[in-house]
Amino acid sequence: GEQMRAVSLQYVPTAILSRQTAGICNGALIINLPGKPKSIRECLDAVFPAVPYCIDLIGGSFMEADETVIKIFRPKAK
């Protein structure tokens, strides 16, 4: 939620009042997004790089991404 609010604050001062958050329910990753398509895009651009790793952590299927479209974050294996 903090990252989405920080990005939204660059565009609208009332973003601090938003209910943007993310969590896990019954093994599913839930991301609460704003209502406007432009705002949804801004927020997803900010948080999506971490989504595949979040899915890994909750035991979901391995997600791959086209690195020319979006760079994803996964910690290096130890």
PDB file of C-alpha atoms in Angstrom:
ATOM      1  CA  GLY A   1       0.000   0.000   0.000  1.00  0.00           C
ATOM      2  CA  GLU A   2       2.795   2.415   0.857  1.00  0.00           C
ATOM      3  CA  GLN A   3       4.409   2.143  -2.576  1.00  0.00           C
ATOM      4  CA  MET A   4       1.086   2.659  -4.349  1.00  0.00           C
ATOM      5  CA  ARG A   5       0.301   5.707  -2.203  1.00  0.00           C
ATOM      6  CA  ALA A   6       3.769   7.152  -2.817  1.00  0.00           C
ATOM      7  CA  VAL A   7       3.323   6.840  -6.580  1.00  0.00           C
ATOM      8  CA  SER A   8      -0.205   8.274  -6.442  1.00  0.00           C
ATOM      9  CA  LEU A   9       0.995  11.241  -4.374  1.00  0.00           C
ATOM     10  CA  GLN A  10       3.076  12.349  -7.358  1.00  0.00           C
ATOM     11  CA  TYR A  11      -0.190  12.986  -9.223  1.00  0.00           C
ATOM     12  CA  VAL A  12      -2.825  13.842  -6.616  1.00  0.00           C
ATOM     13  CA  PRO A  13      -2.400  15.212  -3.065  1.00  0.00           C
ATOM     14  CA  THR A  14      -5.425  13.323  -1.735  1.00  0.00           C
ATOM     15  CA  ALA A  15      -3.723   9.969  -2.422  1.00  0.00           C
ATOM     16  CA  ILE A  16      -2.712   9.863   1.236  1.00  0.00           C
ATOM     17  CA  LEU A  17      -6.376   9.093   1.970  1.00  0.00           C
ATOM     18  CA  SER A  18      -6.487   6.075  -0.349  1.00  0.00           C
ATOM     19  CA  ARG A  19      -7.279   2.546   0.805  1.00  0.00           C
ATOM     20  CA  GLN A  20      -4.691   0.927  -1.432  1.00  0.00           C
ATOM     21  CA  THR A  21      -3.355  -2.190   0.200  1.00  0.00           C
ATOM     22  CA  ALA A  22      -2.368  -5.768  -0.502  1.00  0.00           C
ATOM     23  CA  GLY A  23      -2.623  -8.973   1.454  1.00  0.00           C
ATOM     24  CA  ILE A  24      -3.149 -12.704   1.354  1.00  0.00           C
ATOM     25  CA  CYS A  25      -6.489 -14.449   1.847  1.00  0.00           C
ATOM     26  CA  ASN A  26      -6.889 -18.221   1.575  1.00  0.00           C
ATOM     27  CA  GLY A  27      -3.614 -18.492  -0.333  1.00  0.00           C
ATOM     28  CA  ALA A  28      -4.485 -15.765  -2.844  1.00  0.00           C
ATOM     29  CA  LEU A  29      -2.625 -12.494  -3.283  1.00  0.00           C
ATOM     30  CA  ILE A  30      -5.113  -9.621  -3.246  1.00  0.00           C
ATOM     31  CA  ILE A  31      -4.103  -6.138  -4.388  1.00  0.00           C
ATOM     32  CA  ASN A  32      -6.643  -3.372  -3.778  1.00  0.00           C
ATOM     33  CA  LEU A  33      -6.286  -0.867  -6.611  1.00  0.00           C
ATOM     34  CA  PRO A  34      -7.750   2.605  -7.212  1.00  0.00           C
ATOM     35  CA  GLY A  35     -10.808   3.057  -9.410  1.00  0.00           C
ATOM     36  CA  LYS A  36      -9.507   5.100 -12.349  1.00  0.00           C
ATOM     37  CA  PRO A  37      -7.753   3.251 -15.209  1.00  0.00           C
ATOM     38  CA  LYS A  38      -4.847   5.747 -15.268  1.00  0.00           C
ATOM     39  CA  SER A  39      -4.340   5.320 -11.511  1.00  0.00           C
ATOM     40  CA  ILE A  40      -4.549   1.540 -11.794  1.00  0.00           C
ATOM     41  CA  ARG A  41      -1.760   1.585 -14.385  1.00  0.00           C
ATOM     42  CA  GLU A  42       0.449   3.837 -12.234  1.00  0.00           C
ATOM     43  CA  CYS A  43      -0.005   1.618  -9.180  1.00  0.00           C
ATOM     44  CA  LEU A  44       0.517  -1.657 -11.049  1.00  0.00           C
ATOM     45  CA  ASP A  45       3.667  -0.293 -12.673  1.00  0.00           C
ATOM     46  CA  ALA A  46       4.960   0.461  -9.173  1.00  0.00           C
ATOM     47  CA  VAL A  47       4.184  -2.861  -7.480  1.00  0.00           C
ATOM     48  CA  PHE A  48       4.064  -5.501 -10.218  1.00  0.00           C
ATOM     49  CA  PRO A  49       7.823  -6.198 -10.238  1.00  0.00           C
ATOM     50  CA  ALA A  50       7.383  -7.758  -6.765  1.00  0.00           C
ATOM     51  CA  VAL A  51       4.230  -9.773  -7.572  1.00  0.00           C
ATOM     52  CA  PRO A  52       5.966 -12.902  -8.961  1.00  0.00           C
ATOM     53  CA  TYR A  53       8.104 -13.173  -5.822  1.00  0.00           C
ATOM     54  CA  CYS A  54       5.023 -12.678  -3.621  1.00  0.00           C
ATOM     55  CA  ILE A  55       3.337 -15.524  -5.515  1.00  0.00           C
ATOM     56  CA  ASP A  56       6.446 -17.674  -4.882  1.00  0.00           C
ATOM     57  CA  LEU A  57       6.273 -16.924  -1.150  1.00  0.00           C
ATOM     58  CA  ILE A  58       2.649 -18.028  -0.836  1.00  0.00           C
ATOM     59  CA  GLY A  59       3.279 -21.244  -2.767  1.00  0.00           C
ATOM     60  CA  GLY A  60       1.722 -20.253  -6.080  1.00  0.00           C
ATOM     61  CA  SER A  61       2.837 -21.251  -9.557  1.00  0.00           C
ATOM     62  CA  PHE A  62       6.153 -19.882 -10.790  1.00  0.00           C
ATOM     63  CA  MET A  63       5.555 -16.738 -12.840  1.00  0.00           C
ATOM     64  CA  GLU A  64       7.801 -15.675 -15.662  1.00  0.00           C
ATOM     65  CA  ALA A  65       7.844 -12.278 -17.325  1.00  0.00           C
ATOM     66  CA  ASP A  66       9.179 -10.843 -20.541  1.00  0.00           C
ATOM     67  CA  GLU A  67      12.093  -8.748 -19.262  1.00  0.00           C
ATOM     68  CA  THR A  68      11.739  -6.408 -22.248  1.00  0.00           C
ATOM     69  CA  VAL A  69       8.282  -5.476 -20.936  1.00  0.00           C
ATOM     70  CA  ILE A  70       8.763  -5.523 -17.164  1.00  0.00           C
ATOM     71  CA  LYS A  71      11.666  -6.326 -14.902  1.00  0.00           C
ATOM     72  CA  ILE A  72      10.658  -8.540 -12.019  1.00  0.00           C
ATOM     73  CA  PHE A  73      12.334  -8.810  -8.640  1.00  0.00           C
ATOM     74  CA  ARG A  74      13.415 -12.086  -7.099  1.00  0.00           C
ATOM     75  CA  PRO A  75      16.188 -12.320  -4.522  1.00  0.00           C
ATOM     76  CA  LYS A  76      19.195 -14.310  -5.610  1.00  0.00           C
ATOM     77  CA  ALA A  77      19.197 -17.895  -4.312  1.00  0.00           C
ATOM     78  CA  LYS A  78      21.645 -18.500  -1.486  1.00  0.00           C
TER      79      LYS A  78
END
